[in-house]
mmCIF file of C-alpha atoms in Angstrom:
data_model
loop_
_atom_site.group_PDB
_atom_site.id
_atom_site.type_symbol
_atom_site.label_atom_id
_atom_site.label_comp_id
_atom_site.label_asym_id
_atom_site.label_seq_id
_atom_site.Cartn_x
_atom_site.Cartn_y
_atom_site.Cartn_z
ATOM 1 C CA MET A 1 -39.160 -42.182 -6.749
ATOM 2 C CA ASP A 2 -39.331 -45.775 -9.557
ATOM 3 C CA ARG A 3 -38.669 -43.140 -12.831
ATOM 4 C CA VAL A 4 -37.177 -40.222 -13.137
ATOM 5 C CA ILE A 5 -38.218 -37.821 -16.571
ATOM 6 C CA HIS A 6 -35.083 -35.979 -18.521
ATOM 7 C CA LEU A 7 -35.859 -32.783 -20.181
ATOM 8 C CA ASN A 8 -34.079 -31.293 -22.444
ATOM 9 C CA LYS A 9 -34.440 -27.376 -23.515
ATOM 10 C CA ILE A 10 -34.843 -24.955 -26.819
ATOM 11 C CA HIS A 11 -33.450 -21.660 -25.588
ATOM 12 C CA HIS A 12 -32.649 -18.613 -26.570
ATOM 13 C CA ARG A 13 -30.830 -16.297 -24.951
ATOM 14 C CA SER A 14 -28.782 -12.807 -25.366
ATOM 15 C CA LYS A 15 -25.250 -14.216 -27.718
ATOM 16 C CA GLU A 16 -23.073 -13.095 -24.781
ATOM 17 C CA ARG A 17 -25.302 -16.170 -22.747
ATOM 18 C CA ILE A 18 -25.004 -18.244 -25.688
ATOM 19 C CA ARG A 19 -21.428 -18.425 -26.012
ATOM 20 C CA ASP A 20 -20.518 -18.016 -22.233
ATOM 21 C CA LEU A 21 -23.128 -21.220 -21.002
ATOM 22 C CA GLY A 22 -24.130 -22.436 -24.277
ATOM 23 C CA GLU A 23 -27.668 -21.340 -23.130
ATOM 24 C CA VAL A 24 -30.789 -20.881 -25.473
ATOM 25 C CA PHE A 25 -34.637 -19.710 -24.505
ATOM 26 C CA THR A 26 -37.998 -22.084 -23.840
ATOM 27 C CA PRO A 27 -40.889 -20.393 -25.460
ATOM 28 C CA GLU A 28 -44.196 -21.113 -23.842
ATOM 29 C CA HIS A 29 -45.894 -22.985 -26.726
ATOM 30 C CA TYR A 30 -43.028 -25.660 -26.859
ATOM 31 C CA VAL A 31 -42.665 -26.378 -23.774
ATOM 32 C CA GLU A 32 -46.247 -27.771 -23.567
ATOM 33 C CA GLU A 33 -46.054 -29.294 -26.718
ATOM 34 C CA MET A 34 -43.465 -30.582 -24.895
ATOM 35 C CA LEU A 35 -45.023 -31.481 -21.930
ATOM 36 C CA GLY A 36 -48.045 -32.790 -23.720
ATOM 37 C CA LEU A 37 -46.212 -35.847 -24.540
ATOM 38 C CA LEU A 38 -45.892 -37.132 -22.022
ATOM 39 C CA SER A 39 -49.942 -36.667 -20.998
ATOM 40 C CA ASP A 40 -50.573 -38.275 -24.390
ATOM 41 C CA ASN A 41 -49.368 -41.718 -23.115
ATOM 42 C CA SER A 42 -51.730 -44.073 -21.610
ATOM 43 C CA ASP A 43 -49.361 -44.752 -18.703
ATOM 44 C CA PHE A 44 -47.808 -41.461 -17.417
ATOM 45 C CA SER A 45 -50.259 -39.581 -14.317
ATOM 46 C CA TRP A 46 -48.923 -36.346 -13.199
ATOM 47 C CA SER A 47 -50.415 -37.381 -10.415
ATOM 48 C CA ASP A 48 -48.382 -40.294 -9.666
ATOM 49 C CA GLU A 49 -45.665 -39.835 -6.586
ATOM 50 C CA GLU A 50 -43.656 -42.328 -7.961
ATOM 51 C CA ILE A 51 -42.118 -40.121 -10.767
ATOM 52 C CA ALA A 52 -39.871 -37.314 -10.284
ATOM 53 C CA PHE A 53 -38.571 -34.405 -12.417
ATOM 54 C CA PHE A 54 -35.425 -33.722 -13.532
ATOM 55 C CA GLU A 55 -34.332 -31.008 -14.977
ATOM 56 C CA PRO A 56 -30.892 -30.299 -16.005
ATOM 57 C CA CYS A 57 -30.192 -27.379 -17.659
ATOM 58 C CA CYS A 58 -32.803 -24.939 -15.251
ATOM 59 C CA GLY A 59 -32.322 -21.522 -17.370
ATOM 60 C CA HIS A 60 -35.379 -19.597 -15.459
ATOM 61 C CA GLY A 61 -37.280 -22.213 -14.573
ATOM 62 C CA ASN A 62 -39.375 -21.753 -17.452
ATOM 63 C CA ILE A 63 -39.731 -26.045 -18.052
ATOM 64 C CA VAL A 64 -39.457 -26.459 -14.217
ATOM 65 C CA LEU A 65 -42.109 -23.756 -13.662
ATOM 66 C CA ALA A 66 -44.950 -25.135 -16.063
ATOM 67 C CA ILE A 67 -43.845 -28.855 -14.505
ATOM 68 C CA LEU A 68 -44.695 -27.620 -11.299
ATOM 69 C CA GLU A 69 -48.243 -25.951 -12.084
ATOM 70 C CA LYS A 70 -49.627 -29.449 -13.776
ATOM 71 C CA ARG A 71 -48.128 -31.153 -10.761
ATOM 72 C CA LEU A 72 -49.825 -28.422 -8.301
ATOM 73 C CA ALA A 73 -53.375 -29.106 -10.024
ATOM 74 C CA ALA A 74 -52.753 -33.215 -10.346
ATOM 75 C CA PHE A 75 -51.901 -33.252 -7.329
ATOM 76 C CA PHE A 76 -54.297 -30.708 -5.618
ATOM 77 C CA ASP A 77 -57.525 -33.052 -6.837
ATOM 78 C CA LYS A 78 -55.518 -36.297 -5.903
ATOM 79 C CA ALA A 79 -56.509 -34.884 -2.533
ATOM 80 C CA ILE A 80 -59.903 -33.450 -2.821
ATOM 81 C CA ASP A 81 -60.815 -36.792 -3.720
ATOM 82 C CA PHE A 82 -58.684 -38.539 -0.804
ATOM 83 C CA HIS A 83 -60.635 -36.075 1.449
ATOM 84 C CA LEU A 84 -57.842 -33.647 2.717
ATOM 85 C CA GLY A 85 -59.940 -30.864 2.900
ATOM 86 C CA GLU A 86 -57.285 -27.797 3.351
ATOM 87 C CA HIS A 87 -54.547 -30.300 3.693
ATOM 88 C CA ALA A 88 -54.750 -30.229 0.231
ATOM 89 C CA ALA A 89 -52.734 -27.460 -0.824
ATOM 90 C CA TYR A 90 -50.095 -28.292 1.920
ATOM 91 C CA TYR A 91 -50.367 -32.320 0.255
ATOM 92 C CA ALA A 92 -50.215 -30.728 -3.235
ATOM 93 C CA LEU A 93 -47.412 -28.532 -2.629
ATOM 94 C CA ALA A 94 -45.323 -30.635 -0.760
ATOM 95 C CA ASN A 95 -45.237 -33.759 -3.426
ATOM 96 C CA ALA A 96 -45.175 -31.787 -6.426
ATOM 97 C CA ILE A 97 -41.835 -29.989 -4.682
ATOM 98 C CA ASN A 98 -40.668 -33.073 -3.348
ATOM 99 C CA THR A 99 -40.496 -34.860 -6.620
ATOM 100 C CA LEU A 100 -39.198 -31.862 -9.542
ATOM 101 C CA TRP A 101 -35.624 -31.623 -9.571
ATOM 102 C CA ALA A 102 -33.486 -29.061 -11.459
ATOM 103 C CA ILE A 103 -30.260 -27.764 -11.551
ATOM 104 C CA ASP A 104 -28.060 -25.792 -13.640
ATOM 105 C CA ILE A 105 -24.195 -24.204 -14.493
ATOM 106 C CA ASP A 106 -24.790 -20.490 -13.796
ATOM 107 C CA THR A 107 -25.841 -18.867 -10.266
ATOM 108 C CA ASP A 108 -27.864 -16.863 -11.289
ATOM 109 C CA ASN A 109 -30.111 -18.809 -12.987
ATOM 110 C CA ILE A 110 -30.709 -20.952 -9.769
ATOM 111 C CA PHE A 111 -31.226 -17.578 -8.266
ATOM 112 C CA ASP A 112 -34.289 -17.186 -10.504
ATOM 113 C CA CYS A 113 -35.557 -20.261 -10.296
ATOM 114 C CA ARG A 114 -35.777 -20.892 -6.928
ATOM 115 C CA SER A 115 -37.629 -16.995 -6.659
ATOM 116 C CA ARG A 116 -40.183 -18.272 -9.266
ATOM 117 C CA ILE A 117 -40.623 -21.019 -7.739
ATOM 118 C CA ALA A 118 -40.638 -19.963 -4.734
ATOM 119 C CA ARG A 119 -43.004 -17.344 -5.601
ATOM 120 C CA ARG A 120 -45.422 -19.640 -7.115
ATOM 121 C CA ALA A 121 -45.853 -22.066 -4.386
ATOM 122 C CA VAL A 122 -46.515 -19.505 -1.778
ATOM 123 C CA TYR A 123 -49.427 -18.045 -4.561
ATOM 124 C CA PHE A 124 -50.864 -21.950 -4.176
ATOM 125 C CA LEU A 125 -50.748 -21.996 -0.721
ATOM 126 C CA CYS A 126 -52.492 -18.478 -0.255
ATOM 127 C CA GLN A 127 -54.842 -19.122 -2.932
ATOM 128 C CA ASN A 128 -56.304 -21.835 -1.602
ATOM 129 C CA LEU A 129 -56.403 -21.358 1.688
ATOM 130 C CA SER A 130 -57.808 -17.394 1.296
ATOM 131 C CA ILE A 131 -55.736 -16.507 3.499
ATOM 132 C CA GLY A 132 -52.268 -13.119 3.229
ATOM 133 C CA VAL A 133 -48.558 -13.891 3.610
ATOM 134 C CA THR A 134 -48.212 -12.315 6.551
ATOM 135 C CA GLU A 135 -50.633 -14.351 8.217
ATOM 136 C CA LEU A 136 -49.560 -17.469 6.750
ATOM 137 C CA ARG A 137 -46.114 -17.267 7.775
ATOM 138 C CA LYS A 138 -47.568 -17.406 11.653
ATOM 139 C CA LYS A 139 -49.699 -20.016 10.955
ATOM 140 C CA SER A 140 -47.569 -22.754 8.709
ATOM 141 C CA LYS A 141 -43.623 -21.214 9.759
ATOM 142 C CA VAL A 142 -42.928 -25.204 10.040
ATOM 143 C CA TYR A 143 -44.091 -26.134 6.568
ATOM 144 C CA LEU A 144 -43.130 -22.990 4.986
ATOM 145 C CA ALA A 145 -39.281 -23.257 6.109
ATOM 146 C CA HIS A 146 -39.565 -26.759 4.667
ATOM 147 C CA LEU A 147 -40.500 -24.970 1.283
ATOM 148 C CA LEU A 148 -38.040 -23.094 1.417
ATOM 149 C CA CYS A 149 -35.543 -25.905 2.631
ATOM 150 C CA ALA A 150 -36.650 -27.980 -0.398
ATOM 151 C CA ILE A 151 -36.328 -25.426 -2.878
ATOM 152 C CA HIS A 152 -33.163 -25.005 -1.774
ATOM 153 C CA TRP A 153 -32.398 -28.546 -1.596
ATOM 154 C CA HIS A 154 -34.136 -29.462 -4.895
ATOM 155 C CA VAL A 155 -32.698 -26.837 -6.884
ATOM 156 C CA ALA A 156 -29.423 -25.940 -7.391
ATOM 157 C CA GLU A 157 -26.324 -25.067 -8.477
ATOM 158 C CA ASN A 158 -24.512 -28.295 -10.284
ATOM 159 C CA GLU A 159 -23.197 -29.284 -13.668
ATOM 160 C CA LEU A 160 -25.291 -31.894 -15.348
ATOM 161 C CA LEU A 161 -22.000 -34.312 -17.070
ATOM 162 C CA SER A 162 -20.250 -34.593 -13.436
ATOM 163 C CA ALA A 163 -23.681 -34.783 -11.275
ATOM 164 C CA LEU A 164 -24.696 -37.753 -13.428
ATOM 165 C CA SER A 165 -21.376 -39.744 -12.452
ATOM 166 C CA GLY A 166 -20.870 -42.232 -10.286
ATOM 167 C CA SER A 167 -17.944 -40.630 -8.688
ATOM 168 C CA ALA A 168 -15.175 -37.940 -8.743
ATOM 169 C CA LYS A 169 -12.756 -39.818 -11.144
ATOM 170 C CA GLU A 170 -16.013 -40.905 -13.682
ATOM 171 C CA ALA A 171 -16.853 -37.131 -13.226
ATOM 172 C CA GLN A 172 -12.873 -35.556 -14.170
ATOM 173 C CA HIS A 173 -13.308 -38.129 -16.969
ATOM 174 C CA ASN A 174 -16.996 -36.998 -18.306
ATOM 175 C CA VAL A 175 -16.537 -33.121 -18.297
ATOM 176 C CA GLN A 176 -13.255 -33.313 -20.019
ATOM 177 C CA LYS A 177 -15.671 -33.892 -22.688
ATOM 178 C CA ILE A 178 -16.950 -30.353 -23.028
ATOM 179 C CA LYS A 179 -14.898 -27.454 -21.456
ATOM 180 C CA LEU A 180 -17.148 -25.611 -19.481
ATOM 181 C CA SER A 181 -18.097 -27.919 -17.946
ATOM 182 C CA ASP A 182 -15.160 -29.032 -16.916
ATOM 183 C CA GLN A 183 -14.068 -25.382 -16.169
ATOM 184 C CA TRP A 184 -16.959 -25.744 -13.599
ATOM 185 C CA LEU A 185 -15.860 -29.224 -12.428
ATOM 186 C CA SER A 186 -12.622 -27.001 -11.334
ATOM 187 C CA GLU A 187 -14.100 -25.069 -9.157
ATOM 188 C CA HIS A 188 -16.527 -26.533 -7.379
ATOM 189 C CA LYS A 189 -16.417 -30.353 -6.109
ATOM 190 C CA HIS A 190 -18.140 -33.018 -7.474
ATOM 191 C CA GLN A 191 -21.848 -32.876 -5.984
ATOM 192 C CA ALA A 192 -23.485 -36.354 -7.446
ATOM 193 C CA ILE A 193 -27.772 -35.930 -6.952
ATOM 194 C CA ASN A 194 -29.341 -39.319 -5.782
ATOM 195 C CA PHE A 195 -32.557 -39.123 -6.926
ATOM 196 C CA SER A 196 -33.682 -41.471 -3.915
ATOM 197 C CA LYS A 197 -32.584 -39.019 -0.675
ATOM 198 C CA THR A 198 -35.897 -35.559 -1.047
ATOM 199 C CA TRP A 199 -35.197 -33.138 1.659
ATOM 200 C CA VAL A 200 -37.708 -35.039 3.442
ATOM 201 C CA ASP A 201 -35.889 -38.215 3.209
ATOM 202 C CA HIS A 202 -33.046 -36.083 4.863
ATOM 203 C CA PHE A 203 -34.291 -34.169 7.465
ATOM 204 C CA LYS A 204 -36.182 -37.346 8.872
ATOM 205 C CA CYS A 205 -33.191 -39.421 8.313
ATOM 206 C CA ASN A 206 -31.747 -36.399 10.978
ATOM 207 C CA GLN A 207 -34.309 -36.240 13.461
ATOM 208 C CA GLN A 208 -33.592 -40.109 13.493
ATOM 209 C CA LYS A 209 -30.282 -39.244 14.984
ATOM 210 C CA ASN A 210 -32.092 -36.465 17.317
ATOM 211 C CA VAL A 211 -30.786 -34.372 15.081
ATOM 212 C CA THR A 212 -32.158 -30.902 12.986
ATOM 213 C CA PRO A 213 -30.554 -30.480 10.100
ATOM 214 C CA ARG A 214 -29.177 -27.080 10.519
ATOM 215 C CA LEU A 215 -30.943 -25.830 6.615
ATOM 216 C CA PHE A 216 -34.280 -26.297 8.726
ATOM 217 C CA ASN A 217 -32.817 -23.726 11.236
ATOM 218 C CA GLN A 218 -32.073 -21.585 9.483
ATOM 219 C CA ALA A 219 -34.750 -21.610 7.629
ATOM 220 C CA MET A 220 -37.232 -21.215 9.901
ATOM 221 C CA LYS A 221 -34.623 -17.291 11.773
ATOM 222 C CA PHE A 222 -35.889 -16.971 7.972
ATOM 223 C CA ILE A 223 -38.980 -17.280 8.344
ATOM 224 C CA GLU A 224 -39.475 -14.877 11.166
ATOM 225 C CA GLN A 225 -37.952 -12.105 9.522
ATOM 226 C CA PRO A 226 -37.835 -12.839 5.419
ATOM 227 C CA GLN A 227 -36.116 -8.789 5.684
ATOM 228 C CA GLU A 228 -32.791 -9.276 6.951
ATOM 229 C CA LYS A 229 -30.290 -10.681 4.237
ATOM 230 C CA SER A 230 -29.995 -14.828 4.264
ATOM 231 C CA MET A 231 -27.510 -16.146 1.724
ATOM 232 C CA LEU A 232 -29.378 -19.370 1.536
ATOM 233 C CA PHE A 233 -32.622 -18.021 1.355
ATOM 234 C CA ASP A 234 -32.321 -14.192 -0.372
ATOM 235 C CA PHE A 235 -34.357 -15.975 -3.399
ATOM 236 C CA ALA A 236 -37.920 -15.964 -1.151
ATOM 237 C CA CYS A 237 -37.868 -12.830 0.789
ATOM 238 C CA SER A 238 -39.440 -10.556 -2.267
ATOM 239 C CA VAL A 239 -42.688 -12.780 -1.710
ATOM 240 C CA LEU A 240 -42.736 -13.278 1.749
ATOM 241 C CA VAL A 241 -43.121 -9.375 2.272
ATOM 242 C CA ASP A 242 -45.225 -9.199 -0.279
ATOM 243 C CA GLU A 243 -48.938 -7.964 0.309
ATOM 244 C CA LYS A 244 -50.421 -7.472 -2.802
ATOM 245 C CA THR A 245 -51.862 -11.555 -2.601
ATOM 246 C CA ALA A 246 -54.385 -10.913 -0.060
ATOM 247 C CA TYR A 247 -57.528 -13.143 0.817
ATOM 248 C CA THR A 248 -59.836 -13.465 3.714
ATOM 249 C CA LEU A 249 -58.694 -16.468 5.579
ATOM 250 C CA ASN A 250 -61.606 -18.597 6.051
ATOM 251 C CA LYS A 251 -60.928 -20.439 9.871
ATOM 252 C CA GLU A 252 -58.117 -22.055 11.645
ATOM 253 C CA LEU A 253 -56.244 -23.747 9.914
ATOM 254 C CA GLU A 254 -54.842 -26.839 12.192
ATOM 255 C CA GLY A 255 -50.265 -28.406 12.188
ATOM 256 C CA VAL A 256 -49.511 -30.114 9.387
ATOM 257 C CA GLN A 257 -46.964 -32.479 7.844
ATOM 258 C CA TRP A 258 -45.089 -31.016 5.384
ATOM 259 C CA SER A 259 -44.934 -34.557 3.137
ATOM 260 C CA GLN A 260 -47.724 -36.696 2.790
ATOM 261 C CA ILE A 261 -45.130 -39.260 0.441
#
């Protein structure tokens, strides 16, 4: 990924959240206008896999979800053009998630954002594969485990000024500019973001050492029993046990790789 697109937010929130987190809400039409500026750029394409999006203050995920929608549509059309058939949905979702990053200093915001992404992702698969959630869990367990790990990996609690700092010393210097940032860093260690190390890269690196990441094993266990409590993947619990979205199964699905990147 050669380019990382940073997006700032215009929000509205309660007086308490504005006071405590400096948080506001982005109306949908503002989001579309902002993203429309990208679409109007002749050098930009929503299906460009070399572009990564970074939302530094994701909140509940209004901008993140809008980006995800556009990326899913673009990658899906691209996959259809490549004649990937039933694998098109898997390809589109994997690429959309692997090129999307988001952080927020509020734990609840991260949970909400992850939950919304997970729900949209599962619905996208069910819709395009004409399959129900339970059947999806049975036939695509490995893929879903990677999906949950990728969401957990790419959408995380973090603080912008320190996250983009190259060292702990630099992070400490940068956060002093903002009281809330300084407080966050004092309670958490420096967590620099490496945009070149996606979940896919992390998994492949471990596989080369004949090691399966613990996070992946935990995700596999959760897929099998999503009703069980999991601090790591509770954000996906409701969608994986939700049978309201049901589709007619067309034919057996072959196993596919998580990412075609």
